Short mmCIF file of C-alpha atoms and ligand atoms in Angstrom, two decimals:
data_model
loop_
_atom_site.label_atom_id
_atom_site.label_comp_id
_atom_site.label_asym_id
_atom_site.label_seq_id
_atom_site.Cartn_x
_atom_site.Cartn_y
_atom_site.Cartn_z
CA MET A 1 -1.87 -2.54 -20.68
CA LYS A 2 1.76 -2.70 -21.77
CA VAL A 3 3.81 -5.16 -19.72
CA ASN A 4 7.57 -4.70 -20.06
CA GLU A 5 10.04 -7.19 -18.66
CA VAL A 6 13.08 -5.28 -17.43
CA ILE A 7 16.44 -6.01 -15.81
CA VAL A 8 17.53 -3.92 -12.83
CA LYS A 9 20.89 -3.21 -11.19
CA SER A 10 19.68 -2.56 -7.65
CA ALA A 11 16.87 -3.81 -5.44
CA LEU A 12 16.79 -2.02 -2.08
CA SER A 13 16.68 1.75 -1.79
CA LYS A 14 16.84 3.79 1.41
CA SER A 15 13.37 4.63 2.66
CA SER A 16 12.41 7.90 4.29
CA LEU A 17 9.07 6.50 5.44
CA PRO A 18 8.65 6.26 9.21
CA GLY A 19 9.62 2.87 10.64
CA LEU A 20 11.28 1.62 7.43
CA VAL A 21 14.97 1.32 6.56
CA TYR A 22 14.66 0.06 2.99
CA ALA A 23 12.11 0.17 0.18
CA LEU A 24 11.56 -2.68 -2.27
CA ASN A 25 9.34 -2.19 -5.33
CA PRO A 26 9.10 -5.21 -7.66
CA TYR A 27 7.19 -3.23 -10.30
CA ARG A 28 7.47 0.24 -11.81
CA GLY A 29 4.05 1.41 -12.91
CA CYS A 30 0.81 0.17 -11.38
CA GLN A 31 -2.14 -1.58 -12.95
CA HIS A 32 -4.43 -0.43 -10.15
CA ALA A 33 -4.49 2.94 -11.94
CA CYS A 34 -5.68 5.06 -9.02
CA THR A 35 -6.63 8.52 -10.25
CA TYR A 36 -4.94 10.21 -7.28
CA CYS A 37 -1.66 8.24 -7.43
CA TYR A 38 1.43 10.20 -6.32
CA ALA A 39 3.86 7.66 -7.76
CA PRO A 40 4.29 9.24 -11.24
CA SER A 41 5.47 12.42 -9.52
CA VAL A 42 7.77 10.49 -7.11
CA LEU A 43 9.25 8.49 -10.01
CA ARG A 44 9.26 11.41 -12.46
CA GLU A 45 7.40 9.08 -14.82
CA ASN A 46 5.93 10.55 -18.01
CA ARG A 47 4.21 7.47 -19.44
CA ARG A 48 0.43 7.33 -18.94
CA TRP A 49 -0.07 5.98 -15.43
CA GLY A 50 -2.09 2.77 -15.20
CA GLU A 51 -1.33 1.79 -18.80
CA PHE A 52 2.08 0.15 -18.32
CA VAL A 53 4.00 -1.93 -15.85
CA ASP A 54 7.71 -2.69 -15.82
CA VAL A 55 8.32 -6.12 -14.28
CA LYS A 56 11.73 -6.30 -12.58
CA LEU A 57 12.52 -9.85 -13.63
CA ASN A 58 15.91 -10.24 -11.93
CA LEU A 59 14.96 -8.44 -8.71
CA PRO A 60 15.07 -11.56 -6.46
CA SER A 61 18.66 -12.43 -7.46
CA VAL A 62 19.83 -8.81 -7.08
CA LEU A 63 18.11 -8.67 -3.69
CA ALA A 64 19.87 -11.87 -2.57
CA LYS A 65 23.26 -10.30 -3.32
CA GLU A 66 22.37 -7.05 -1.57
CA ILE A 67 21.15 -8.59 1.67
CA ALA A 68 24.36 -10.59 1.89
CA SER A 69 26.31 -7.34 2.32
CA LYS A 70 23.94 -4.58 3.50
CA PRO A 71 23.16 -4.00 7.19
CA ARG A 72 19.93 -5.69 8.21
CA GLY A 73 16.88 -3.38 8.37
CA ILE A 74 13.14 -3.41 7.95
CA VAL A 75 12.10 -3.62 4.31
CA GLY A 76 8.95 -1.83 3.15
CA ILE A 77 7.47 -3.80 0.27
CA GLY A 78 5.39 -1.82 -2.22
CA THR A 79 6.25 1.65 -0.93
CA VAL A 80 5.88 3.38 -4.31
CA THR A 81 3.89 0.97 -6.50
CA ASP A 82 1.74 -1.95 -5.44
CA ALA A 83 3.71 -5.19 -5.08
CA TYR A 84 0.47 -7.22 -5.38
CA GLN A 85 -0.92 -5.61 -8.52
CA PRO A 86 -2.36 -8.05 -11.12
CA ALA A 87 1.01 -8.75 -12.82
CA GLU A 88 2.20 -10.38 -9.60
CA ARG A 89 -0.31 -13.20 -10.07
CA GLU A 90 1.68 -14.38 -13.09
CA TYR A 91 5.24 -13.17 -12.39
CA GLU A 92 5.49 -13.83 -8.63
CA ILE A 93 8.41 -11.40 -8.28
CA THR A 94 7.16 -10.28 -4.85
CA ARG A 95 6.79 -13.88 -3.72
CA LYS A 96 10.33 -14.72 -4.88
CA CYS A 97 11.67 -11.66 -3.04
CA LEU A 98 9.87 -12.82 0.12
CA GLU A 99 11.60 -16.21 -0.24
CA VAL A 100 14.96 -14.42 -0.42
CA LEU A 101 14.24 -12.22 2.60
CA LEU A 102 12.92 -15.17 4.60
CA LYS A 103 16.20 -17.07 4.21
CA LYS A 104 17.85 -14.36 6.37
CA ASP A 105 14.62 -13.53 8.21
CA TRP A 106 14.82 -9.81 7.47
CA PRO A 107 11.94 -7.80 8.97
CA ILE A 108 9.23 -6.86 6.44
CA SER A 109 6.33 -4.45 6.19
CA ILE A 110 3.94 -4.82 3.25
CA GLN A 111 1.43 -2.23 2.04
CA THR A 112 -1.11 -3.05 -0.65
CA LYS A 113 -4.61 -2.60 -2.02
CA SER A 114 -4.86 -6.19 -3.19
CA ASP A 115 -6.06 -9.35 -1.50
CA LEU A 116 -3.54 -11.25 -3.65
CA VAL A 117 -1.26 -10.88 -0.61
CA LEU A 118 -3.27 -13.75 0.93
CA ARG A 119 -1.55 -16.12 -1.51
CA ASP A 120 1.77 -15.51 0.27
CA LEU A 121 0.65 -15.86 3.90
CA ASP A 122 2.38 -19.26 4.02
CA LEU A 123 5.70 -17.41 3.63
CA ILE A 124 4.85 -14.19 5.46
CA GLU A 125 3.79 -15.96 8.65
CA LYS A 126 7.25 -17.54 8.93
CA PHE A 127 9.00 -14.16 9.35
CA LYS A 128 9.73 -13.17 12.94
CA ASP A 129 8.95 -9.47 12.34
CA LYS A 130 6.25 -8.75 9.81
CA ASP A 131 3.14 -6.68 9.27
CA ILE A 132 0.66 -6.12 6.47
CA GLY A 133 -1.12 -2.84 5.82
CA PHE A 134 -4.03 -2.18 3.48
CA THR A 135 -4.78 1.20 2.00
CA ILE A 136 -8.49 1.90 2.32
CA ALA A 137 -9.88 5.35 1.56
CA THR A 138 -13.63 4.67 1.63
CA LEU A 139 -16.24 2.08 2.46
CA ASP A 140 -18.20 2.94 -0.69
CA ASP A 141 -17.18 0.43 -3.35
CA LYS A 142 -18.81 2.42 -6.18
CA ALA A 143 -16.59 5.40 -5.31
CA ARG A 144 -13.62 3.03 -4.96
CA LYS A 145 -14.19 1.80 -8.51
CA MET A 146 -14.14 5.36 -9.84
CA PHE A 147 -10.94 6.36 -8.02
CA GLU A 148 -9.09 3.00 -7.85
CA PRO A 149 -10.53 1.11 -10.82
CA HIS A 150 -8.47 -2.09 -10.80
CA SER A 151 -7.78 -2.57 -7.09
CA SER A 152 -9.45 -5.19 -4.87
CA THR A 153 -12.93 -4.32 -3.66
CA ILE A 154 -13.23 -2.82 -0.20
CA GLY A 155 -15.07 -5.95 0.95
CA ALA A 156 -12.18 -8.13 -0.24
CA ARG A 157 -9.68 -5.94 1.62
CA LEU A 158 -11.70 -6.10 4.84
CA ASP A 159 -12.02 -9.89 4.50
CA ALA A 160 -8.26 -10.11 3.90
CA LEU A 161 -7.54 -8.02 7.02
CA ARG A 162 -9.67 -10.38 9.11
CA THR A 163 -7.99 -13.47 7.62
CA ILE A 164 -4.49 -12.08 8.18
CA ALA A 165 -5.21 -11.03 11.77
CA LYS A 166 -6.55 -14.52 12.49
CA ARG A 167 -3.21 -15.93 11.28
CA GLY A 168 -1.51 -13.88 14.03
CA ILE A 169 0.08 -11.34 11.66
CA LYS A 170 -0.07 -7.67 12.68
CA THR A 171 -2.30 -5.62 10.38
CA TRP A 172 -2.78 -1.91 9.92
CA VAL A 173 -4.61 0.43 7.59
CA PHE A 174 -3.60 3.57 5.78
CA LEU A 175 -6.75 5.68 5.56
CA GLY A 176 -5.77 7.88 2.71
CA PRO A 177 -5.43 9.89 0.84
CA ILE A 178 -8.49 11.44 2.41
CA ILE A 179 -10.52 12.76 -0.55
CA PRO A 180 -13.96 14.02 0.48
CA ASP A 181 -15.64 12.78 -2.75
CA LEU A 182 -14.15 9.32 -2.24
CA LEU A 183 -14.66 9.00 1.51
CA GLY A 184 -18.23 10.34 1.24
CA ASP A 185 -20.17 9.80 4.45
CA THR A 186 -18.58 6.41 5.16
CA LEU A 187 -16.03 7.47 7.80
CA GLU A 188 -17.75 6.14 10.91
CA GLU A 189 -18.86 2.85 9.30
CA LEU A 190 -15.36 2.38 7.91
CA ILE A 191 -13.61 2.87 11.25
CA LYS A 192 -16.16 0.59 12.93
CA ALA A 193 -15.44 -2.07 10.27
CA LEU A 194 -11.67 -1.69 10.78
CA SER A 195 -12.12 -2.09 14.51
CA GLY A 196 -14.09 -5.29 13.84
CA ALA A 197 -11.30 -6.52 11.55
CA GLY A 198 -8.85 -6.40 14.45
CA ILE A 199 -6.29 -3.96 13.01
CA ASP A 200 -3.36 -2.95 15.21
CA HIS A 201 -3.37 0.72 14.21
CA LEU A 202 -4.45 3.22 11.58
CA LEU A 203 -2.46 5.89 9.74
CA PHE A 204 -4.28 8.67 7.97
CA ASP A 205 -3.31 11.43 5.60
CA ARG A 206 -4.92 14.13 3.52
CA LEU A 207 -4.63 14.36 -0.26
CA ASN A 208 -1.33 15.95 -1.25
CA ILE A 209 -1.62 17.53 -4.65
CA LYS A 210 1.50 16.90 -6.72
CA PRO A 211 2.38 18.15 -10.18
CA GLY A 212 0.11 16.54 -12.80
CA MET A 213 -2.86 16.19 -10.41
CA GLY A 214 -4.86 19.10 -11.82
CA ALA A 215 -8.08 17.08 -11.60
CA PHE A 216 -7.90 17.56 -7.81
CA ASP A 217 -7.33 21.32 -7.84
CA GLN A 218 -10.62 21.90 -6.00
CA TYR A 219 -8.98 20.41 -2.87
CA ARG A 220 -5.92 22.65 -2.94
CA ASP A 221 -7.24 24.88 -0.14
CA TYR A 222 -9.57 22.35 1.44
CA ASP A 223 -9.82 22.54 5.24
CA TYR A 224 -9.08 18.95 6.37
CA LYS A 225 -9.00 19.79 10.08
CA PRO A 226 -12.64 18.78 10.80
CA ILE A 227 -12.22 15.39 9.06
CA GLU A 228 -8.91 14.75 10.82
CA GLU A 229 -10.45 15.58 14.20
CA LYS A 230 -13.35 13.24 13.40
CA VAL A 231 -10.92 10.42 12.50
CA LYS A 232 -9.17 10.82 15.87
CA GLU A 233 -12.46 10.97 17.76
CA LEU A 234 -13.84 7.86 16.03
CA CYS A 235 -10.60 5.95 16.58
CA ARG A 236 -10.80 6.76 20.30
CA HIS A 237 -14.41 5.61 20.33
CA TYR A 238 -13.69 2.35 18.48
CA ASN A 239 -10.46 1.75 20.36
CA ILE A 240 -8.00 1.99 17.47
CA ARG A 241 -4.57 3.59 17.86
CA CYS A 242 -4.26 6.20 15.13
CA TYR A 243 -1.49 8.42 13.80
CA ASN A 244 -1.53 11.32 11.42
CA ALA A 245 0.90 10.40 8.66
CA PHE A 246 1.91 13.90 7.57
S1 SF4 B 301 -2.20 1.13 -5.81
FE1 SF4 B 301 -0.80 2.71 -5.11
S2 SF4 B 301 0.83 2.76 -6.63
FE2 SF4 B 301 -0.89 1.67 -7.54
S3 SF4 B 301 -1.98 3.23 -8.71
FE3 SF4 B 301 -2.92 3.05 -6.68
S4 SF4 B 301 -1.94 4.62 -5.42
FE4 SF4 B 301 -0.65 4.29 -7.24
#
């Protein structure tokens, strides 16, 4: 894993994701190395994904200057690459950015696959508007290890969701991308577990095949309708609000 310390000129970018105004990504590259990751295509990144991470060392100070002049708006943290990937344990760039945002109490929305986010609950719980979402695409941890080799285990994510909800912080889950070989036959047990973890709502999405994702060609014409209908039906049954993200 090549870790590069880099200096950046800007921190916040406009986000086109629903409910967000800005995007903040403390790292370029992602050590979680998910085989289905869309980020290389979004970033037009040619380096081998999962084998490098650029650490944006000066991001907190750039962010502090930007929020002094930009209009206030909800900041999505980790919209392209995971803000709680392993490098964050040492560098704490995400934590320092949270400290900056907390000074002005800007609204935040965090999405991750790592229970490292628990480390920062002391800060996160002080924000007036905040939520934390976990991406979970299966309940089968063996399949998770094949598709998302260096992410937190599914058990750790479910435990984290329960802990966060108990602290009074809104939680949600992105069930996606839905990949039949990854989801396997775990859909009902997964939604039941999410209901037990007290999540506020669930977003779901099918696998979108981007350039460079030839390994997933077999799903190009896959009929996702039955799975999507099943997700909606199970969410009704287990009393979870759910939204199709595409
Ligand atoms: S955690 Fe997200 S950004 Fe990181 S490799 Fe996986 S899908 Fe890509």
